[in-house]
mmCIF file of C-alpha atoms and ligand atoms in Angstrom:
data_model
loop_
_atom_site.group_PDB
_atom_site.id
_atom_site.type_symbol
_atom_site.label_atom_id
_atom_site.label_comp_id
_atom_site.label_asym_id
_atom_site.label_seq_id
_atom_site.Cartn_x
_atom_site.Cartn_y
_atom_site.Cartn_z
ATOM 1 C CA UNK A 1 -62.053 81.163 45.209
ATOM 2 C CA UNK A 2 -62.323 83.873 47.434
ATOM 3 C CA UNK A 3 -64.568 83.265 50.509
ATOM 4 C CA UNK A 4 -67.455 86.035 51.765
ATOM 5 C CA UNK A 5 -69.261 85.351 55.139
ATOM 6 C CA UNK A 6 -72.169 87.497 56.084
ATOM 7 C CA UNK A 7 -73.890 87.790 59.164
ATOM 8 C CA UNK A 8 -77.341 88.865 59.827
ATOM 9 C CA UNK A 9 -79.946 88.745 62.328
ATOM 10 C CA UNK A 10 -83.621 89.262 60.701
ATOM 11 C CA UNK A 11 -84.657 90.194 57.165
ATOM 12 C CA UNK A 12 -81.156 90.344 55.463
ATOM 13 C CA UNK A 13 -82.693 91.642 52.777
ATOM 14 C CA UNK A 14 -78.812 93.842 52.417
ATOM 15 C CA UNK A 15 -77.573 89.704 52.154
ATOM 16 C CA UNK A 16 -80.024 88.939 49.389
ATOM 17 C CA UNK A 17 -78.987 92.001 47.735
ATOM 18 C CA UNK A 18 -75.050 90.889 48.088
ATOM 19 C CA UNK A 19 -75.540 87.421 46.820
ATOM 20 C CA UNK A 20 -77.607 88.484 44.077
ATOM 21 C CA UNK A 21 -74.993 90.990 42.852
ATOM 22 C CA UNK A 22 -72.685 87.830 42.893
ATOM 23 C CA UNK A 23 -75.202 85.671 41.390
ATOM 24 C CA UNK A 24 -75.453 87.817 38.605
ATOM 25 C CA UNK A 25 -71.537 87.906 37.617
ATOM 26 C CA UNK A 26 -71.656 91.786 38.072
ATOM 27 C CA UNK A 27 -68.839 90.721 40.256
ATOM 28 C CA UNK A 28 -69.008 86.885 41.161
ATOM 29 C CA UNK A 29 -66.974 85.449 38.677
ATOM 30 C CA UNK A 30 -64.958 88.475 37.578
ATOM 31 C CA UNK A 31 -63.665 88.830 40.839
ATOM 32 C CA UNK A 32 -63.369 85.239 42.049
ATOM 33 C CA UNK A 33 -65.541 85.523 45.362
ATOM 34 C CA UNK A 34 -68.390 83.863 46.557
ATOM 35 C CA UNK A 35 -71.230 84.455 49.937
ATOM 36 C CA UNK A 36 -69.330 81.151 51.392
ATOM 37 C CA UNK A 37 -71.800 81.050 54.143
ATOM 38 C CA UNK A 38 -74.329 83.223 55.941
ATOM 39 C CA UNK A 39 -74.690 83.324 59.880
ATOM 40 C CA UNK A 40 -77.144 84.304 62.394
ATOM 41 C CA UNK A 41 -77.384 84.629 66.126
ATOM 42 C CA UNK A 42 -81.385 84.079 65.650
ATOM 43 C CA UNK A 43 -82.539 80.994 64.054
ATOM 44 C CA UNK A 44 -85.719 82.612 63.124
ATOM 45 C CA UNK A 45 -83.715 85.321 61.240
ATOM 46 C CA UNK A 46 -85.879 85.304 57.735
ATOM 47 C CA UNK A 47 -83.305 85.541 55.932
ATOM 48 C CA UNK A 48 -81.432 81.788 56.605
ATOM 49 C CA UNK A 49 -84.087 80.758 53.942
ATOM 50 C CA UNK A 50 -83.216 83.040 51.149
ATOM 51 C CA UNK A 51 -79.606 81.829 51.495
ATOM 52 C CA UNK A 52 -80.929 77.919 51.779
ATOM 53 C CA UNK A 53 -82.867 78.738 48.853
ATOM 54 C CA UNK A 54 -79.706 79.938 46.518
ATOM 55 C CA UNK A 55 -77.580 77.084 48.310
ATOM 56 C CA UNK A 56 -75.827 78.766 50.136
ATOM 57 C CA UNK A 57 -74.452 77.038 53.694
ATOM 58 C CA UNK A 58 -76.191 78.517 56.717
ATOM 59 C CA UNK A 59 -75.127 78.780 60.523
ATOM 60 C CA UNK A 60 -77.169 79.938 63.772
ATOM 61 C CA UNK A 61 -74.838 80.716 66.465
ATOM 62 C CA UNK A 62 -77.072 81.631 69.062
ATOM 63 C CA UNK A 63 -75.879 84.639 71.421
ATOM 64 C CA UNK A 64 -78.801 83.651 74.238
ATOM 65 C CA UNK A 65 -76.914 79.903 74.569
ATOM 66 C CA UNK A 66 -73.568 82.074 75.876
ATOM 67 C CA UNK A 67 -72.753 82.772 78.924
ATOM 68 C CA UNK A 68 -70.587 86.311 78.140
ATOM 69 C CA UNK A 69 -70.235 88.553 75.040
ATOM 70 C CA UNK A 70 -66.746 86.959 74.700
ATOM 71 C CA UNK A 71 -68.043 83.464 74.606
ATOM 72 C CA UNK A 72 -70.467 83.928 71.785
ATOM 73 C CA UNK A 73 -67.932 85.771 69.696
ATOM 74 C CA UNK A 74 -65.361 82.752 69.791
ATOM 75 C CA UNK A 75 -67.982 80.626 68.717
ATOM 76 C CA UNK A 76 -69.104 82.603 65.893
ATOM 77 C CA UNK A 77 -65.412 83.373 65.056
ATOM 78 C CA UNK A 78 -64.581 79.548 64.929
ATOM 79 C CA UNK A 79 -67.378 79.379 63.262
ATOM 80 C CA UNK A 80 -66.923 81.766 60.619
ATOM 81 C CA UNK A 81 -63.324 80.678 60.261
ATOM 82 C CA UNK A 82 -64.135 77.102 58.982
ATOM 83 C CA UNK A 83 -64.781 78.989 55.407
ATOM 84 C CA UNK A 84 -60.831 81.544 55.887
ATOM 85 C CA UNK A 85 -62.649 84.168 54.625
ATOM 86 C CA UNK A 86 -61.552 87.648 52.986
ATOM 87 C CA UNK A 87 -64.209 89.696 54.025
ATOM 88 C CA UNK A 88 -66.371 89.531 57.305
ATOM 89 C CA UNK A 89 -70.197 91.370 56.044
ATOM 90 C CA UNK A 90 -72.226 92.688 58.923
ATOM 91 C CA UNK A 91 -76.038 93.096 57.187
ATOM 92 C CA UNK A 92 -78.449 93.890 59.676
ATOM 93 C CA UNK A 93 -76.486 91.716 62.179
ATOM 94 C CA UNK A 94 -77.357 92.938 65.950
ATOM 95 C CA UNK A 95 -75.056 92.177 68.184
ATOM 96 C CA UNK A 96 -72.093 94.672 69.558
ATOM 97 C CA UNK A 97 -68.951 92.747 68.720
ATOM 98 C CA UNK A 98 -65.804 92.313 70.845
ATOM 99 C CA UNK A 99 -62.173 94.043 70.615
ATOM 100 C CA UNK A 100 -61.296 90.381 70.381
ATOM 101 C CA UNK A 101 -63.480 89.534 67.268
ATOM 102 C CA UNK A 102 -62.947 93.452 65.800
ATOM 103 C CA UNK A 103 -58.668 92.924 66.091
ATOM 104 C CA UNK A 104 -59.246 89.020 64.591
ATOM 105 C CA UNK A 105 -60.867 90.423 61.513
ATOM 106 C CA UNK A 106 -59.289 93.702 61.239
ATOM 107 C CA UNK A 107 -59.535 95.778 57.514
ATOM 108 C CA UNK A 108 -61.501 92.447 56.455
ATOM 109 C CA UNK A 109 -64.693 93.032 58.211
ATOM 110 C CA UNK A 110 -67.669 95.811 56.930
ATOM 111 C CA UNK A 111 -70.994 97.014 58.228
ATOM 112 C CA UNK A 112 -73.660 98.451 56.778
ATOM 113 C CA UNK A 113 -75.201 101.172 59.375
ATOM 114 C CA UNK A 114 -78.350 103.101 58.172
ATOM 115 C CA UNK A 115 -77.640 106.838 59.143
ATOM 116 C CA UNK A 116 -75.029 109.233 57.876
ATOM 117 C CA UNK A 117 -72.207 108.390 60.260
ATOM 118 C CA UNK A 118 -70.671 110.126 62.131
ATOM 119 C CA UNK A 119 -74.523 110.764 63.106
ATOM 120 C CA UNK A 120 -76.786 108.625 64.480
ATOM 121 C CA UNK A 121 -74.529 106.045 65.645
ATOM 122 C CA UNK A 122 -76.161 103.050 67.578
ATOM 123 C CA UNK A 123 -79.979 102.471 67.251
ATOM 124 C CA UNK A 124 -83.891 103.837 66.212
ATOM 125 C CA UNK A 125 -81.392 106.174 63.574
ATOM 126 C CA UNK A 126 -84.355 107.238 61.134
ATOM 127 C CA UNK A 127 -86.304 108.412 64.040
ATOM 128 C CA UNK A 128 -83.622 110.316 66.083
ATOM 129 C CA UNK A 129 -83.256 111.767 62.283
ATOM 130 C CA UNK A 130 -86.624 113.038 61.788
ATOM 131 C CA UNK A 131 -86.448 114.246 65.572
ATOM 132 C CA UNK A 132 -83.653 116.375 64.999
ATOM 133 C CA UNK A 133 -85.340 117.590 62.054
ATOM 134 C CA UNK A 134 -82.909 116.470 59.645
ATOM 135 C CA UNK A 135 -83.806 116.735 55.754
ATOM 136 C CA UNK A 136 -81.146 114.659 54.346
ATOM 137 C CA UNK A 137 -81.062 110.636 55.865
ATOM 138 C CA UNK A 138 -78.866 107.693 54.674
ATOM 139 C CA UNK A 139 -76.638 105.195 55.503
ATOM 140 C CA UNK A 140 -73.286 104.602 55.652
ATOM 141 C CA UNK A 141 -70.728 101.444 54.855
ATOM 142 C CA UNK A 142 -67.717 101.282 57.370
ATOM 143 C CA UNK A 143 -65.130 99.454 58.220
ATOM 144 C CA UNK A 144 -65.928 98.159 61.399
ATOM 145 C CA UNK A 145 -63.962 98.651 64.969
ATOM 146 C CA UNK A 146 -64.386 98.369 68.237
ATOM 147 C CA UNK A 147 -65.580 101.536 69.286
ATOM 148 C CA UNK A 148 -69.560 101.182 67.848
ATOM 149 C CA UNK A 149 -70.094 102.694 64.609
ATOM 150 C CA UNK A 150 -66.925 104.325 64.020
ATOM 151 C CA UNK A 151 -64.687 102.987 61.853
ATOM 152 C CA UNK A 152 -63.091 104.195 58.406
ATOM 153 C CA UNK A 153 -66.183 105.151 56.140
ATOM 154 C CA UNK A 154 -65.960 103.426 52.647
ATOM 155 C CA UNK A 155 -69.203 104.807 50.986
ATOM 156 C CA UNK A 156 -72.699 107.110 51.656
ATOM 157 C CA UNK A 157 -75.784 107.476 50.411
ATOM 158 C CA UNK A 158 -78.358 110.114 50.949
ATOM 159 C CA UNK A 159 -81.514 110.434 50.128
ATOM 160 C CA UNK A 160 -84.200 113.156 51.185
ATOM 161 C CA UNK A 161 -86.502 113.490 54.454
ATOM 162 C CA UNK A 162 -89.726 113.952 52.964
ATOM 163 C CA UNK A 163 -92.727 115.809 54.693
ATOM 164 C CA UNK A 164 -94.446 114.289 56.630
ATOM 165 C CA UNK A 165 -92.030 110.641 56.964
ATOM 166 C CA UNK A 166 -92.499 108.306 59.216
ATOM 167 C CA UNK A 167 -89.393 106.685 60.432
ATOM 168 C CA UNK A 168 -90.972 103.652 58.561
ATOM 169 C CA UNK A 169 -90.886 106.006 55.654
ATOM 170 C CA UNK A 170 -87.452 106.788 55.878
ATOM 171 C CA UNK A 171 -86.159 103.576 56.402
ATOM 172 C CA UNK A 172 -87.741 101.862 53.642
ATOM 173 C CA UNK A 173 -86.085 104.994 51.471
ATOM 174 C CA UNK A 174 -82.920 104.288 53.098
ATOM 175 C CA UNK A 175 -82.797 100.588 52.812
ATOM 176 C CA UNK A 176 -83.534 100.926 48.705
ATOM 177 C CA UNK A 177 -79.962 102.783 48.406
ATOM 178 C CA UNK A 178 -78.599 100.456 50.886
ATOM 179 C CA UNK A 179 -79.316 97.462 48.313
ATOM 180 C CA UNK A 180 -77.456 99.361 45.782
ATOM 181 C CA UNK A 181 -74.637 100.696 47.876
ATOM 182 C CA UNK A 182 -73.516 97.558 49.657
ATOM 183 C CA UNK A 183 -73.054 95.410 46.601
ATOM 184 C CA UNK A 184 -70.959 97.676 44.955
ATOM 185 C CA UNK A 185 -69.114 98.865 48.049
ATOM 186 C CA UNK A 186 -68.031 95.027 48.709
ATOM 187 C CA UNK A 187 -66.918 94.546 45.127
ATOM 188 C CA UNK A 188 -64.967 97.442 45.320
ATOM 189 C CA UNK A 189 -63.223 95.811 48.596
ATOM 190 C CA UNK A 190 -62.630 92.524 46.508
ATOM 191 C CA UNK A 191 -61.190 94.788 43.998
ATOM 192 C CA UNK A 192 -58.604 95.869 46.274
ATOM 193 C CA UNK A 193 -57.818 93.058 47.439
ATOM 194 C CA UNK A 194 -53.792 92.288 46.863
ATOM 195 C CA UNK A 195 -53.477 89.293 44.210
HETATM 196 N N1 LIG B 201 -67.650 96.420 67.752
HETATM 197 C C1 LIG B 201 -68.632 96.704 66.871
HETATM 198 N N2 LIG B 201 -69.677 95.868 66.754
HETATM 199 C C2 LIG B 201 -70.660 96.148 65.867
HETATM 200 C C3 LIG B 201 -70.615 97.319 65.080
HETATM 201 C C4 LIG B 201 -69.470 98.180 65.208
HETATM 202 O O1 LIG B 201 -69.347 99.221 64.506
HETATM 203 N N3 LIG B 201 -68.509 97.836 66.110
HETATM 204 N N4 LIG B 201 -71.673 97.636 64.229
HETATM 205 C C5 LIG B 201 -72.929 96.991 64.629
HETATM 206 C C6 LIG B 201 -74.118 97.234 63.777
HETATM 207 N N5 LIG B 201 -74.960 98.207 64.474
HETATM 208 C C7 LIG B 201 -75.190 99.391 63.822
HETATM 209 O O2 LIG B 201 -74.865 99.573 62.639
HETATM 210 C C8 LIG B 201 -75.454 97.966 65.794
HETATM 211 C C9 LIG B 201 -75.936 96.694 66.105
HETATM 212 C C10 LIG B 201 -76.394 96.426 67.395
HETATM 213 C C11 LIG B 201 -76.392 97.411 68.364
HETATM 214 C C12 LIG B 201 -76.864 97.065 69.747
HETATM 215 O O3 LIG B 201 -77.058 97.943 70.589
HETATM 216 N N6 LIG B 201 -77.042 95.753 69.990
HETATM 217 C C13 LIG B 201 -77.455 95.228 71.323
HETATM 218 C C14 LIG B 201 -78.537 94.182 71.156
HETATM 219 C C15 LIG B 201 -79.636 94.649 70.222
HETATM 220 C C16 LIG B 201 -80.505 93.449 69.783
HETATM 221 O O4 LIG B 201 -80.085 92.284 70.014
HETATM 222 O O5 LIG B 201 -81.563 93.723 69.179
HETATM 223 C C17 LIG B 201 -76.274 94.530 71.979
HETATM 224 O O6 LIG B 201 -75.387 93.989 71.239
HETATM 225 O O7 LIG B 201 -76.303 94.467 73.225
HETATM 226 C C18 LIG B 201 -75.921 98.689 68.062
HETATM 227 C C19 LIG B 201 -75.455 98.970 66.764
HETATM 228 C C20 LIG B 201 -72.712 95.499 64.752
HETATM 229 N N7 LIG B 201 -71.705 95.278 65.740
HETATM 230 N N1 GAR B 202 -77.095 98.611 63.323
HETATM 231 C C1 GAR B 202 -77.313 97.710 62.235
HETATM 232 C C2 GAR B 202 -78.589 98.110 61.521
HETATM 233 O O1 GAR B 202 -79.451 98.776 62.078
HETATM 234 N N2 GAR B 202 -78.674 97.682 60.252
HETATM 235 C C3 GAR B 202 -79.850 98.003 59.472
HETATM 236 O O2 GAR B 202 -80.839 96.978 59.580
HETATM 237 C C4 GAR B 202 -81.728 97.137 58.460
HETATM 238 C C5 GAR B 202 -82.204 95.786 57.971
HETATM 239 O O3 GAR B 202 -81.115 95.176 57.342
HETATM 240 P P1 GAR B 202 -81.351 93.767 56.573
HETATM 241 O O4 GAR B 202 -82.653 93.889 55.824
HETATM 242 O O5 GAR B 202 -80.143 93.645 55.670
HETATM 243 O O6 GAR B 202 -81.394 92.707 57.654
HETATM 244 C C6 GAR B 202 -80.944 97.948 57.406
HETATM 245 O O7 GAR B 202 -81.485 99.244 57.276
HETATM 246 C C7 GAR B 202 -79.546 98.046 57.998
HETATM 247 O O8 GAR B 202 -78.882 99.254 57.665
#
């Protein structure tokens, strides 16, 4: 059995969407893979239920309880290597990882960043969108390194700006292509995998 970790921070709603996709044997069995675990550095992140609730294990590996950026990312890397994973998913997780963590988990770990990289890298993307009076918004799966949002891109999707969007619009736009994207772009990964 091959072994997925995600990591998230809030909603994780792109999570849900992964383990569903497995759930469903679109890819699950076929492919031999399972969401081993899922792992937050906030323990009110809403989206440690969801995975309770479909029995999946659950971690918090709070980054406020380190004292450096290096610290908390060899405790969430020992933590995430209990389960030897195959793929590393960031979904909505917040934190700026290290060279150390990036070079540990190198071609194995993916993010999910909601712009159209190479814009908008780093944060508030829909709304630096609509400022720059964009029309087309989206979001991008990566490959992730340790320069912030950079990294090989392994799939896009685009959708409109719409007159009159709020960045709330946009998002919520964004984040329904992002639930179809990131399923298929991880299964694709496990795909490639060598046997
Ligand atoms: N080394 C890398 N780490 C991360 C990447 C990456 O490409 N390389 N992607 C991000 C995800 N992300 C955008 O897609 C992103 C996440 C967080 C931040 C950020 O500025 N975080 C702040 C804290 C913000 C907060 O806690 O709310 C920080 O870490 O100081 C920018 C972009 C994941 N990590
Ligand atoms: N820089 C990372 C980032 O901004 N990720 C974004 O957080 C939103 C919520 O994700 P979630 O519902 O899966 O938690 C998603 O739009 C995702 O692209």
């Amino acid at each position: 059995m091959k072994n997925i970790v995600i990591l998230i921070s809030g909603s994780g709603s792109n999570m849900a969407a992964i383990v569903r996709a497995a759930e469903q044997g679109r890819w699950g069995e076929r492919l031999n893979a399972r969401v081993a675990t899922v792992v937050s550095n906030r323990a009110d992140a809403e989206g440690l239920r969801f995975a309770k609730d479909h029995g999946i294990a659950t971690a918090v590996v709070d980054h406020k309880g380190f004292s450096s950026r290096e610290a908390f990312d060899e405790a969430l890397m020992a933590e995430i290597d209990r389960f030897e994973p195959v793929l590393v998913v960031l979904a909505g997780f917040m934190r700026i990882l290290t060279p150390a963590f990036v070079a540990h988990y190198e071609g194995r770990l993916l993010n999910i960043h909601p712009s159209l990289l190479p814009a908008f890298p780093g944060l508030n993307t829909h709304q630096r969108a609509l400022d720059a009076g964009c029309q087309f918004a989206g979001a991008t799966v990566h490959q992730v390194t340790a320069e912030l949002d950079h990294g090989h891109i392994l799939a896009q999707a685009v959708v409109p700006v719409l007159q009159g969007d709020s960045a709330e619009d946009l998002a919520a736009r964004v984040l329904t292509q992002e639930h179809l994207m990131y399923p298929r772009a991880v299964a694709e990964f496990l795909r490639n995998l060598p046997l």
